[in-house]
XYZ file of C-alpha atoms in Angstrom:
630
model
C -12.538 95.959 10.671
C -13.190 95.007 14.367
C -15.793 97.213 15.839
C -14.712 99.584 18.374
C -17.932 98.140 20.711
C -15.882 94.647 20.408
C -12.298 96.286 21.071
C -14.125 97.629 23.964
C -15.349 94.679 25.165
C -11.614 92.866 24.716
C -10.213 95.622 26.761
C -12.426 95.614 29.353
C -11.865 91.743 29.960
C -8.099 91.815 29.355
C -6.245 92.244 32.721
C -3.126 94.617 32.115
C -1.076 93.314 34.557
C -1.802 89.733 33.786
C -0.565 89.823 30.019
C 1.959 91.963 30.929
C 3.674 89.889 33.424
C 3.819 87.050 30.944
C 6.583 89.362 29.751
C 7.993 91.444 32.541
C 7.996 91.058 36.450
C 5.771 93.502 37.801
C 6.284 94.520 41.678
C 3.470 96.313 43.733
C 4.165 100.057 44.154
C 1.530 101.842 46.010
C -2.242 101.337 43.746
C 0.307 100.342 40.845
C 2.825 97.756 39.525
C 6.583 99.019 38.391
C 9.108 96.912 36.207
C 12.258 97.289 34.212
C 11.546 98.325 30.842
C 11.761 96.142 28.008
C 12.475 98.936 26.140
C 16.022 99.812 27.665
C 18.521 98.865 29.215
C 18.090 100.157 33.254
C 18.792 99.236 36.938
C 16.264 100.900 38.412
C 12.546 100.362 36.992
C 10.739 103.250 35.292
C 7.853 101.349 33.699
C 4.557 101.733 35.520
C 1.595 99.324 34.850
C -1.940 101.203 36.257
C -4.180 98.353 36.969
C -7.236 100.372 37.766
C -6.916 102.949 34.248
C -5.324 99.424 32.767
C -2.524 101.227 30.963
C 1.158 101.722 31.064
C 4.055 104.052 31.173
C 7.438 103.497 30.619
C 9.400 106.929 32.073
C 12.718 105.789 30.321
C 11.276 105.595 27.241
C 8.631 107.954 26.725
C 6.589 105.067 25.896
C 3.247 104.589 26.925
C -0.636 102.628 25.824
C -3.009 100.074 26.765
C -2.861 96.114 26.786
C -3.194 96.181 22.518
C -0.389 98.693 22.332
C 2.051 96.711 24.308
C 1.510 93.085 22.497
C 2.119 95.483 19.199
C 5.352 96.864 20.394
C 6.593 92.721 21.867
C 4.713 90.806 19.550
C 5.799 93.271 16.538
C 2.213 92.677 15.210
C -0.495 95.363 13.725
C -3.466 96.777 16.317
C -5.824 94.384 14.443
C -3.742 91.341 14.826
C -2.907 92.415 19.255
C -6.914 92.641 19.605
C -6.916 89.109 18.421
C -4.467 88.060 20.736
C -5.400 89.685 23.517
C -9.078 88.178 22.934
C -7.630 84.942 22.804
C -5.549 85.038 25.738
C -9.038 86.826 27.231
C -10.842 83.983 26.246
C -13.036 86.393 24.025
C -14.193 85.003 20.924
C -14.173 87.546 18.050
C -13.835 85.269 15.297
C -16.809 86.772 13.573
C -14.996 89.828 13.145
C -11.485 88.525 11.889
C -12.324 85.437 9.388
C -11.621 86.577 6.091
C -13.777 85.615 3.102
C -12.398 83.288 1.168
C -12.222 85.395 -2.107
C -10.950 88.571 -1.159
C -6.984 88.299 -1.800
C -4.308 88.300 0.805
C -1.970 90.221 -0.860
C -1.984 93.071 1.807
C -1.117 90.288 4.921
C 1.104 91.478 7.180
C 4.399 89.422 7.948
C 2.731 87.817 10.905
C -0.460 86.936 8.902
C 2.355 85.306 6.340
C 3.596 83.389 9.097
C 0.424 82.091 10.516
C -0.122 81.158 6.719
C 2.912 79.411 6.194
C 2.556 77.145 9.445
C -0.840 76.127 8.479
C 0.588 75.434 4.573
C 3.044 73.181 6.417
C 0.947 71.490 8.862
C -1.736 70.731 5.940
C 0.887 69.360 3.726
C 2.040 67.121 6.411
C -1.447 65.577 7.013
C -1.924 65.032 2.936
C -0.265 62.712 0.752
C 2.557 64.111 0.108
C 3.722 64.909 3.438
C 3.385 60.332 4.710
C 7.586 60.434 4.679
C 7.040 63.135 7.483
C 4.483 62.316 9.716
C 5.560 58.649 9.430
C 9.172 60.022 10.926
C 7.154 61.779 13.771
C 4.880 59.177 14.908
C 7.128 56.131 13.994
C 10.381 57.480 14.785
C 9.789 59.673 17.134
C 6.562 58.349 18.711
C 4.719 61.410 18.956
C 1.042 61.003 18.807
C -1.570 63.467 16.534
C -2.670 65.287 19.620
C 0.826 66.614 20.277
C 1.428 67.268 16.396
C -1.713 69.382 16.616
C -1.121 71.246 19.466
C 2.620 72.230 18.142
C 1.752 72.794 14.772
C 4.229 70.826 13.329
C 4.365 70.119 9.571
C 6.353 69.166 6.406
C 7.930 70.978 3.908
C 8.530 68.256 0.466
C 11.379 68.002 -1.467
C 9.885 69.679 -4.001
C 11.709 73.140 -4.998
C 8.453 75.476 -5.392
C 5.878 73.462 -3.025
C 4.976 76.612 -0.713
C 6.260 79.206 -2.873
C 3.681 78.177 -6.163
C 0.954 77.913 -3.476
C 1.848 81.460 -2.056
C 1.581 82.761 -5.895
C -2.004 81.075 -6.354
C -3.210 82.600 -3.103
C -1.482 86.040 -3.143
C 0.866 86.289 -0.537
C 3.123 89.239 -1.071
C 6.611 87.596 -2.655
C 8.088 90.194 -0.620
C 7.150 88.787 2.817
C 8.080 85.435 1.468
C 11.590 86.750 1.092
C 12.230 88.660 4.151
C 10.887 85.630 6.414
C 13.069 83.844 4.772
C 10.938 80.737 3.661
C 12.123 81.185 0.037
C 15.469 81.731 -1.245
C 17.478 83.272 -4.219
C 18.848 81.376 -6.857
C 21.400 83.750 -8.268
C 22.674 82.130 -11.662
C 18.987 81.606 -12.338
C 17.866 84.275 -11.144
C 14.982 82.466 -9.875
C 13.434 81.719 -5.958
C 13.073 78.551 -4.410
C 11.795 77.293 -1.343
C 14.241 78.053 1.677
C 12.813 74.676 3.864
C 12.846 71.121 1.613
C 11.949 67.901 2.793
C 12.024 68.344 6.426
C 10.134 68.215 9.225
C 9.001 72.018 10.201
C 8.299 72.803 14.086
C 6.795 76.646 13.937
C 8.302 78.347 16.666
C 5.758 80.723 18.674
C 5.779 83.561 20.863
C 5.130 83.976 24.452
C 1.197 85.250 23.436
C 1.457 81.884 20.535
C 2.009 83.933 17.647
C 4.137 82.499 14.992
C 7.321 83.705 14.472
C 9.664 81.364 12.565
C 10.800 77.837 11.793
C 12.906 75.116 12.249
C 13.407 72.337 10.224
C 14.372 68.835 10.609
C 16.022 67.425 7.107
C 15.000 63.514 6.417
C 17.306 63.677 3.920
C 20.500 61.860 3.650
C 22.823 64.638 1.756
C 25.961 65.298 4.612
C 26.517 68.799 3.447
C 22.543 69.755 4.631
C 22.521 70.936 7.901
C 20.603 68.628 10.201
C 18.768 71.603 11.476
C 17.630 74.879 9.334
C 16.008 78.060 10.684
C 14.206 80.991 9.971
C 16.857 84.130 9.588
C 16.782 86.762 11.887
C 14.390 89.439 12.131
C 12.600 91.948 13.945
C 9.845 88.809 14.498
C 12.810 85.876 15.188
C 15.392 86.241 17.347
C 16.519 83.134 18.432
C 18.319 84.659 21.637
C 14.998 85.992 22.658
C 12.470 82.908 22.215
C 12.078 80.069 23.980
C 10.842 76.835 22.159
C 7.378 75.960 24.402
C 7.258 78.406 26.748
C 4.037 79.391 25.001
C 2.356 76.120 26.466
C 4.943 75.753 29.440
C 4.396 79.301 30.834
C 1.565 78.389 33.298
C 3.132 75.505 34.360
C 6.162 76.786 35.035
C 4.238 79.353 37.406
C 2.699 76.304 39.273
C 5.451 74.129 39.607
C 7.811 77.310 40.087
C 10.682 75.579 37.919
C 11.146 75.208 34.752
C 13.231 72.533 32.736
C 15.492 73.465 30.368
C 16.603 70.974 27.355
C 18.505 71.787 24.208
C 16.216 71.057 21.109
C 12.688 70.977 19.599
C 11.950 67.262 20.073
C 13.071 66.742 23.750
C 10.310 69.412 24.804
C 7.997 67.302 22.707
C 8.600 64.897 24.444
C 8.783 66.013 27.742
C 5.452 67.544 26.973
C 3.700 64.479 25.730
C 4.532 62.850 28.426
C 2.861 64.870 30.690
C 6.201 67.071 31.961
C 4.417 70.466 30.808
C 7.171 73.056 32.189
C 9.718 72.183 29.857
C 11.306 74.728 27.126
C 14.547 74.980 25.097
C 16.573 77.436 24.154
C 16.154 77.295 19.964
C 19.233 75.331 18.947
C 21.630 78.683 21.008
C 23.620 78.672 24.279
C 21.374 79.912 27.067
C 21.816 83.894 26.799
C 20.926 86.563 29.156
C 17.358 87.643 27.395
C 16.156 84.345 27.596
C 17.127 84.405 31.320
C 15.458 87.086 31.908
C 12.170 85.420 29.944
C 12.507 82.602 32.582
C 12.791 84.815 35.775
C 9.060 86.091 35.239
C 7.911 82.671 36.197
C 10.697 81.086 38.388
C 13.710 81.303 40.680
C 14.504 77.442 39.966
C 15.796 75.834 36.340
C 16.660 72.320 35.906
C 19.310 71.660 32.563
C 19.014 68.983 31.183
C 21.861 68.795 28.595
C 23.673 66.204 26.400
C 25.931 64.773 29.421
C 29.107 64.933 26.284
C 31.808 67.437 26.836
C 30.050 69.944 24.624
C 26.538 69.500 26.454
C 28.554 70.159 29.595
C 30.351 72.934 28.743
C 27.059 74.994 27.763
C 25.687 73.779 30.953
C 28.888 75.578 32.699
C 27.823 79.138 30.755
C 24.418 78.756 31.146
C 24.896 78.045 35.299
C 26.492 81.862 35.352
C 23.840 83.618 32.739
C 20.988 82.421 35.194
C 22.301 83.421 38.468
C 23.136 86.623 36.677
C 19.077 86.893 36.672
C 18.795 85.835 40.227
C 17.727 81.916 39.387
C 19.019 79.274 41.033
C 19.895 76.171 38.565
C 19.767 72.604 39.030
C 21.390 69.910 36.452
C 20.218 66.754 35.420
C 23.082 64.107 33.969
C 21.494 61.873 32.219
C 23.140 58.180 31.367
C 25.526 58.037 28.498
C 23.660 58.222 24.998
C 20.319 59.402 26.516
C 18.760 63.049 25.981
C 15.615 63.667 27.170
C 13.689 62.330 24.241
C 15.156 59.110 24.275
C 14.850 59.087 28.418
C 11.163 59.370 28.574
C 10.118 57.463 25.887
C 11.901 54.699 27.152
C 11.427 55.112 30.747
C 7.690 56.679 30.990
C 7.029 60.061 33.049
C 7.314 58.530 36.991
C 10.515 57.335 36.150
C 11.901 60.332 34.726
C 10.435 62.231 37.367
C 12.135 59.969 39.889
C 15.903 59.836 38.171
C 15.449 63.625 38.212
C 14.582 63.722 41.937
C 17.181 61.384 42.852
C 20.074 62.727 40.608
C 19.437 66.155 40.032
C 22.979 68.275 41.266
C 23.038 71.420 42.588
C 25.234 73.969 40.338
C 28.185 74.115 42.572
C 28.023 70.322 42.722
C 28.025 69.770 38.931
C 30.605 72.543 38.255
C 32.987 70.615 40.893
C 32.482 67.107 39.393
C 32.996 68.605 36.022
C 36.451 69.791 37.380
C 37.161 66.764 38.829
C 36.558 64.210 35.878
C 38.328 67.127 33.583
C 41.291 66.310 35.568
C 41.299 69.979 37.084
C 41.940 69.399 40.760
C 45.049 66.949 40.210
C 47.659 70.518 40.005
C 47.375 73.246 42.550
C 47.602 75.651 38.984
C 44.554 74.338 37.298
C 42.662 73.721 40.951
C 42.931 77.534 42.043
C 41.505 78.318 37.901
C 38.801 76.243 38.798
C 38.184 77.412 42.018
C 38.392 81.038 40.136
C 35.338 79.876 38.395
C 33.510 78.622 40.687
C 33.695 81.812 42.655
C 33.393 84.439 39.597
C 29.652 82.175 39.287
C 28.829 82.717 42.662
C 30.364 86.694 42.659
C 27.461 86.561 39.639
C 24.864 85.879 42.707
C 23.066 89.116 43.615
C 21.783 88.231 46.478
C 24.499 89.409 49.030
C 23.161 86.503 51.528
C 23.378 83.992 48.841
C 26.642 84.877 48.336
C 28.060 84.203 51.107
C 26.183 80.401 52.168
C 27.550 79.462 48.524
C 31.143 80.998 49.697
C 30.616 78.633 53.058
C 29.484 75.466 51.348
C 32.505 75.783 48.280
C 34.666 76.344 51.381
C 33.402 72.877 53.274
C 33.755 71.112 50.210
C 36.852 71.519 48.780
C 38.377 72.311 52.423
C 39.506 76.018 51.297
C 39.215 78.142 53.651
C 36.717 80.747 53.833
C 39.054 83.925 54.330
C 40.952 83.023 51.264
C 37.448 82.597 48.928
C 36.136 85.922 50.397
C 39.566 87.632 49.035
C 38.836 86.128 45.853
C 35.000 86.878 45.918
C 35.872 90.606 47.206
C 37.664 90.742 43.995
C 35.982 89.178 41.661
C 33.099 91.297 42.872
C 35.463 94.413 42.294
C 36.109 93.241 38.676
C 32.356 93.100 38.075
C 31.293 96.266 39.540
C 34.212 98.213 37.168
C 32.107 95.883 34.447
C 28.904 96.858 34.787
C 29.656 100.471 35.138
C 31.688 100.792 32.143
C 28.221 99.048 30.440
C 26.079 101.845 31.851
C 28.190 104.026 30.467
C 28.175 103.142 26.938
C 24.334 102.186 27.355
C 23.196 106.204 29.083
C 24.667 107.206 25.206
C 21.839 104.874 23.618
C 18.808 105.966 26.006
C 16.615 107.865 23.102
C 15.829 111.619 23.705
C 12.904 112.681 25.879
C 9.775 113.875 23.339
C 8.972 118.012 23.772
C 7.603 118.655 26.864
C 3.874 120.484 26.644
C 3.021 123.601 28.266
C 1.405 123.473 31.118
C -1.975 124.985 29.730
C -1.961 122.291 26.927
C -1.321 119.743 29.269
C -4.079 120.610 31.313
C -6.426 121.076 28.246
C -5.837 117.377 27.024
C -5.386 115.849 30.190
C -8.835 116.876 31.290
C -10.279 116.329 27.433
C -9.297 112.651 28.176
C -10.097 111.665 31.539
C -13.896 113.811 31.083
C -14.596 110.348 28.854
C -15.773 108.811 32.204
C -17.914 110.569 33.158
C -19.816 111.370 29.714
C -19.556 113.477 26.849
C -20.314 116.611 28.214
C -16.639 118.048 27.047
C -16.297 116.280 24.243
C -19.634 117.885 22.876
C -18.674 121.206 23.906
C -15.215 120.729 22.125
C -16.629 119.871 19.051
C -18.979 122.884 18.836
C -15.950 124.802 19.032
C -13.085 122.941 17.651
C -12.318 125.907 14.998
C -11.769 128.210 17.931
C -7.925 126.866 18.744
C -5.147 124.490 17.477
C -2.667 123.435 19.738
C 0.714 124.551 19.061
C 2.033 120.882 20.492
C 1.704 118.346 17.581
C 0.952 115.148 19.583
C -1.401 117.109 21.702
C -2.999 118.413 18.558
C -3.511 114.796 17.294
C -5.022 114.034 20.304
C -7.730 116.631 20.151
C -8.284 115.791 16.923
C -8.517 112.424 17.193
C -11.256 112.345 20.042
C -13.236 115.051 18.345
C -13.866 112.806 15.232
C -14.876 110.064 17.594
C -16.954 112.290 19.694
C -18.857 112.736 15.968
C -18.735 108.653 15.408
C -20.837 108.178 18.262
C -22.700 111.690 18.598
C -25.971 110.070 17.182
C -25.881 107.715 20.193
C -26.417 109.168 23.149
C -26.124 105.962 25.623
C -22.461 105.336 23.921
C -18.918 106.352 25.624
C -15.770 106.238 24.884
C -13.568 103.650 26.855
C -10.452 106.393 26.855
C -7.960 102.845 27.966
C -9.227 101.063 24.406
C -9.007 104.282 22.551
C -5.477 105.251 23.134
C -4.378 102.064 20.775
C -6.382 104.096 18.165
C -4.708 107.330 17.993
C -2.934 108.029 14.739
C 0.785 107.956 16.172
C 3.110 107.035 19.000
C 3.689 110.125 20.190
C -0.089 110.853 20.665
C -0.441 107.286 22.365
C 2.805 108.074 24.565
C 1.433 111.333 25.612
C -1.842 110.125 26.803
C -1.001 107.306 28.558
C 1.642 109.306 30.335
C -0.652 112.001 31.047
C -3.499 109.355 32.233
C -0.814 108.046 34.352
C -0.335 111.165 36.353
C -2.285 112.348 39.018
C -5.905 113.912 37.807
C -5.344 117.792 36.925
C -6.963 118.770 40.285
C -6.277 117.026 43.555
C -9.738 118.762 44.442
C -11.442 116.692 42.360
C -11.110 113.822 44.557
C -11.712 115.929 47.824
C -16.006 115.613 47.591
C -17.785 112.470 48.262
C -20.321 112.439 45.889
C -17.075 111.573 43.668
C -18.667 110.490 40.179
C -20.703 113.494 39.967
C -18.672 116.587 41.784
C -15.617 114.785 39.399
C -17.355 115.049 36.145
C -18.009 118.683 36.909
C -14.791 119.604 38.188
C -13.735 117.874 35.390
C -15.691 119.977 32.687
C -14.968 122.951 34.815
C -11.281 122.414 34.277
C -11.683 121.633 31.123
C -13.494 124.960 30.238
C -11.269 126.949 31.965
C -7.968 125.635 30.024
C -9.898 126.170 26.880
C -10.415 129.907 27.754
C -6.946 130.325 28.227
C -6.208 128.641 25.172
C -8.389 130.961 22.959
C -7.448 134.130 25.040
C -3.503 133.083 24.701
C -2.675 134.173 21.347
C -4.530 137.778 21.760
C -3.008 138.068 25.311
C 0.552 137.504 23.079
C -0.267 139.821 20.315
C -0.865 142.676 23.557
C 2.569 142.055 24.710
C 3.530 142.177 21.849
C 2.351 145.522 21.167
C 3.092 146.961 24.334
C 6.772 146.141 23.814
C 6.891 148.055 20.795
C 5.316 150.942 22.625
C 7.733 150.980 25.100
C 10.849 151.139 22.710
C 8.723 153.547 20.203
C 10.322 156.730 19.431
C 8.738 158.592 16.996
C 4.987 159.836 18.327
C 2.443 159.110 14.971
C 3.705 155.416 15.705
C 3.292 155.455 18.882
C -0.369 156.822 19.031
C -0.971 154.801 16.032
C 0.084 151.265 18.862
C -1.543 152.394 21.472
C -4.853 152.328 19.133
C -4.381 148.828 17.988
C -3.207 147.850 21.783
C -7.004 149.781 22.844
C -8.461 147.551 20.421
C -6.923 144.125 21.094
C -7.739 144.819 24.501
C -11.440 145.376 23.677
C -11.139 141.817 21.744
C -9.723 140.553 24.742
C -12.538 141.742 26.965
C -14.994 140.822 24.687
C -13.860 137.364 24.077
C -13.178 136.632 28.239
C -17.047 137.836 28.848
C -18.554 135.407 26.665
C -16.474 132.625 26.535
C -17.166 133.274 30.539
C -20.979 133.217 30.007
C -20.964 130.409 27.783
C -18.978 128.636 30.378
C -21.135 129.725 33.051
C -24.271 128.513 30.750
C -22.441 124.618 30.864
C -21.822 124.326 34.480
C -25.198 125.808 35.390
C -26.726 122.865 33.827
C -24.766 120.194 35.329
């Protein structure tokens, strides 16, 4: 287990907003950052990043945490295996912590742990004997050098039927991991399994934070009925319309360059790379979609494709020019000469060439989508002309930038001498067409939108709220909830957890004085989502008292307006259910009819109320006796 001194520390140098925005784009509001959610479908965004309590809330959702709980929920990996990341991208070394001893078995890995496992089976194989006919393709072939094999992890899977799966077996990876990452397969008449990737070349496919999350694979083989390329299957871990191929390694460049270069497969961004063109990524083997749009639009407004220039290379190029201005990006395309792709362009040419061509012959979209009509013959009969002017102006109706719009509308007009009352008629109703669109999608997505979790009362809410933000300012609460933690349970389950939860870490750390709880790390620890959601939403939120910010001696007066606070929603919390039981009673008093009952009530209502007195007055002293000493 990692200690919670070192999850602390990985925390505390982890900057929220920074790994976040490798996945969102996060705009300043106020002291915070808002975004669309990732975890709906929305127009206007209801997830809030807090850089200075360094945790997040998404209001759509219900969804809330820290820096570890997010990677978990978009990485799809454990709370262990986010720390790691985090640290990594932190540049925190907790190695010491995570390196597993070489006897203990693996069987209870986790599907990412399988992956990571896999990769490294693949890329060892490749650098042994048996993997020459694959790393002889890759630097031969395809001239890439060891320092680019490294850094991409790429390996070799032999031809052999049970290479990875027989190794798996010696060194206990669960069989059933194996089978739902689909790197072994089911031979049905044999009822036997088999490995899924033979004798090809296997380029691990990573995520935004470089986690592994599937293959590809590259067959050497000769056999026409193989598929040239194989991948991993779909899964919660690989979606192939939601990962980009190198963005992992691109990202940063793409930020400093602000564009990005967009190619279709696995060995032109190795390419690219290697030589030195950093911001390149493609798009797994699938047409461009609107996720991986979106993925792009954190770090840019500008993409360059960079195609096959055949009718097929073109045509994606066509759908992928509308799914990016869809996102707000503005796309560029690069026709390369006939028989060249990337790979094959800048190992011939070198990296200043290729950076020159592309400066010299790079088309703007509008440009590219009105040579492609013209060499497709489209402008020769006024019918198929006014289609392709139709598509022309649906892409730019995609624009939403209103401005944009219309300069696009002015230069389409200029160039193909239209004039510019007759495109804005057609814009006007393409834009029409899109609107009815879109609002029939919002429609059917406002169905989807998950129920809001039970709201807590307002006394319970205060309770926890003040439980968790009195962590800052010591353990003055915490100790005085654990000496009287059989006094109440909360009638809200989440909330319950929550007390619960910080109680038995109070005790963890009682017999350390000097120690605190960081309540931003801790939230990843609580036993559920609902008690992380609630937290983080109620950390979110303005502090219980707007008072508490009022004094200027604000660490101090805080942590005793704090406590205060906190005492005085615990008194109401113990006095509640006898305050109920009077009502109670005094209901049945009124409606009583027949006088022994009656008298017998109003005895049991004289003594609840003594109770009631009895338990204000010294749950009043005792509170008295705390703040007295602050």
């Amino acid at each position: 287990m990692i200690p919670h001194t070192a999850i602390d520390d990985v925390r505390q140098a982890a900057d929220i907003v920074d790994i976040i925005s490798d996945y969102l784009t996060l705009n300043p509001s106020g002291r915070n950052y808002k975004a669309l959610s990732p975890f709906t479908r929305e127009k206007t965004p209801s997830f809030v990043v807090s850089p200075e309590k360094q945790i997040y809330k998404c209001f759509s959702t219900g969804k809330g945490g820290n820096v570890f709980s997010f990677i978990m929920e978009m990485e799809k990996v454990s709370f262990p295996e986010a720390v790691e990341l985090v640290a990594k991208r932190s540049g925190i070394d907790i190695s010491r912590f995570t390196e597993k001893k070489e006897q203990l078995p693996v069987a209870e890995e986790s599907q990412t742990e399988t992956l990571r496992w896999a990769a490294k089976h693949f890329h060892k194989t490749l650098q042994g004997s048996e993997g020459q006919i694959g790393l002889t393709y890759l630097k031969t072939e395809r001239a890439l050098s060891e320092k680019t094999i490294r850094s991409f992890g790429l390996g070799y899977a032999p031809e052999s039927w049970e290479h990875l799966f027989s190794t798996a077996k010696r060194e206990g990876i669960q069989q059933e991991h194996l089978v739902e990452l689909g790197l072994i397969t089911h031979n049905k008449q044999r009822n036997s399994w088999y490995d899924t990737f033979r004798n090809r070349v296997i380029f691990p496919v990573f995520s935004i934070a470089g986690q592994v999350v599937g293959f590809g694979g590259r067959t050497l083989g000769n056999d026409p009925q193989a598929p040239k390329y194989l991948n991993s299957p779909e899964s919660a871990l690989f979606e192939k319309s939601k990962l980009l191929y190198g963005l992992h390694t691109a990202k940063n460049e793409i930020r400093r360059t602000e564009s990005a270069i967009l190619v279709e497969g696995y060995m032109d961004v190795l390419a690219l790379h290697q030589a030195g063109i950093t911001n390149a990524v493609a798009s797994c083997g699938t047409s461009l979609t609107r996720y991986q749009a979106k993925i792009l639009q954190r770090y840019t407004k500008r993409v360059l494709f960079i195609y096959d220039a055949d009718p097929a290379g073109q045509k994606s190029m066509l759908t992928g020019i509308e799914t990016l201005l869809t996102e707000g990006i503005t796309p560029f395309v690069l026709m390369l000469p006939p028989g060249d792709d990337p790979d094959s362009f800048v190992r011939r040419e070198g990296r200043e060439t290729f950076i020159q061509f592309t400066e010299e012959n790079k088309l703007q979209f509008l440009e590219f989508q009105i040579r492609f009509f013209t060499d497709a013959g489209d402008f020769e009969q006024p019918e198929e002309k006014s289609r392709a002017i139709g598509a022309m102006v649906h892409a730019i109706a995609l624009i939403p930038d209103r401005i944009q719009q219309e300069l696009y509308l002015q230069e389409l007009a200029e160039k193909l001498s239209i004039s510019h009352s007759a495109l804005l008629e057609l814009l006007g109703r393409q834009l029409e067409a899109e609107t009815k669109k879109n609002v029939s999608g919002e429609r059917r997505t406002e169905a989807k939108i998950p129920r809001q979790p039970a709201k807590l009362n307002v006394l319970e809410k205060t309770f926890i709220k003040a439980l968790l933000e009195s962590t800052g300012y010591g353990n003055a609460v915490l100790e005085f909830a654990a000496s009287h933690e059989e006094m109440l349970e909360l009638s809200h389950p989440a909330a319950q957890q929550i007390f619960t939860h910080m109680i038995r870490r109070y005790h963890d750390i009682s017999g350390k004085p000097d120690e605190r709880i960081d309540i931003a790390s801790e939230i990843c620890q609580f036993s559920n989502p609902e008690s992380r959601d609630l937290a983080s939403g109620l950390l979110m939120d303005q502090p219980v008292s707007n008072k508490w910010l009022e004094l200027s001696d604000v660490q101090a007066e805080s942590a005793k307006r704090c406590l205060t606070m906190f005492l005085d929603a615990f008194k109401n919390l113990i006095l509640e259910p006898l305050i109920r039981q009077k009502e109670m009673i005094q209901e049945k008093i009124r409606v009583e009819t027949i006088d022994n009952l009656e008298i017998a009530l109003s005895k049991e209502k004289i003594l609840i109320d003594r109770k009631i007195k009895k338990t204000s007055d010294d749950l009043n002293a005792m509170i008295d006796n705390i703040v007295k000493k602050l």
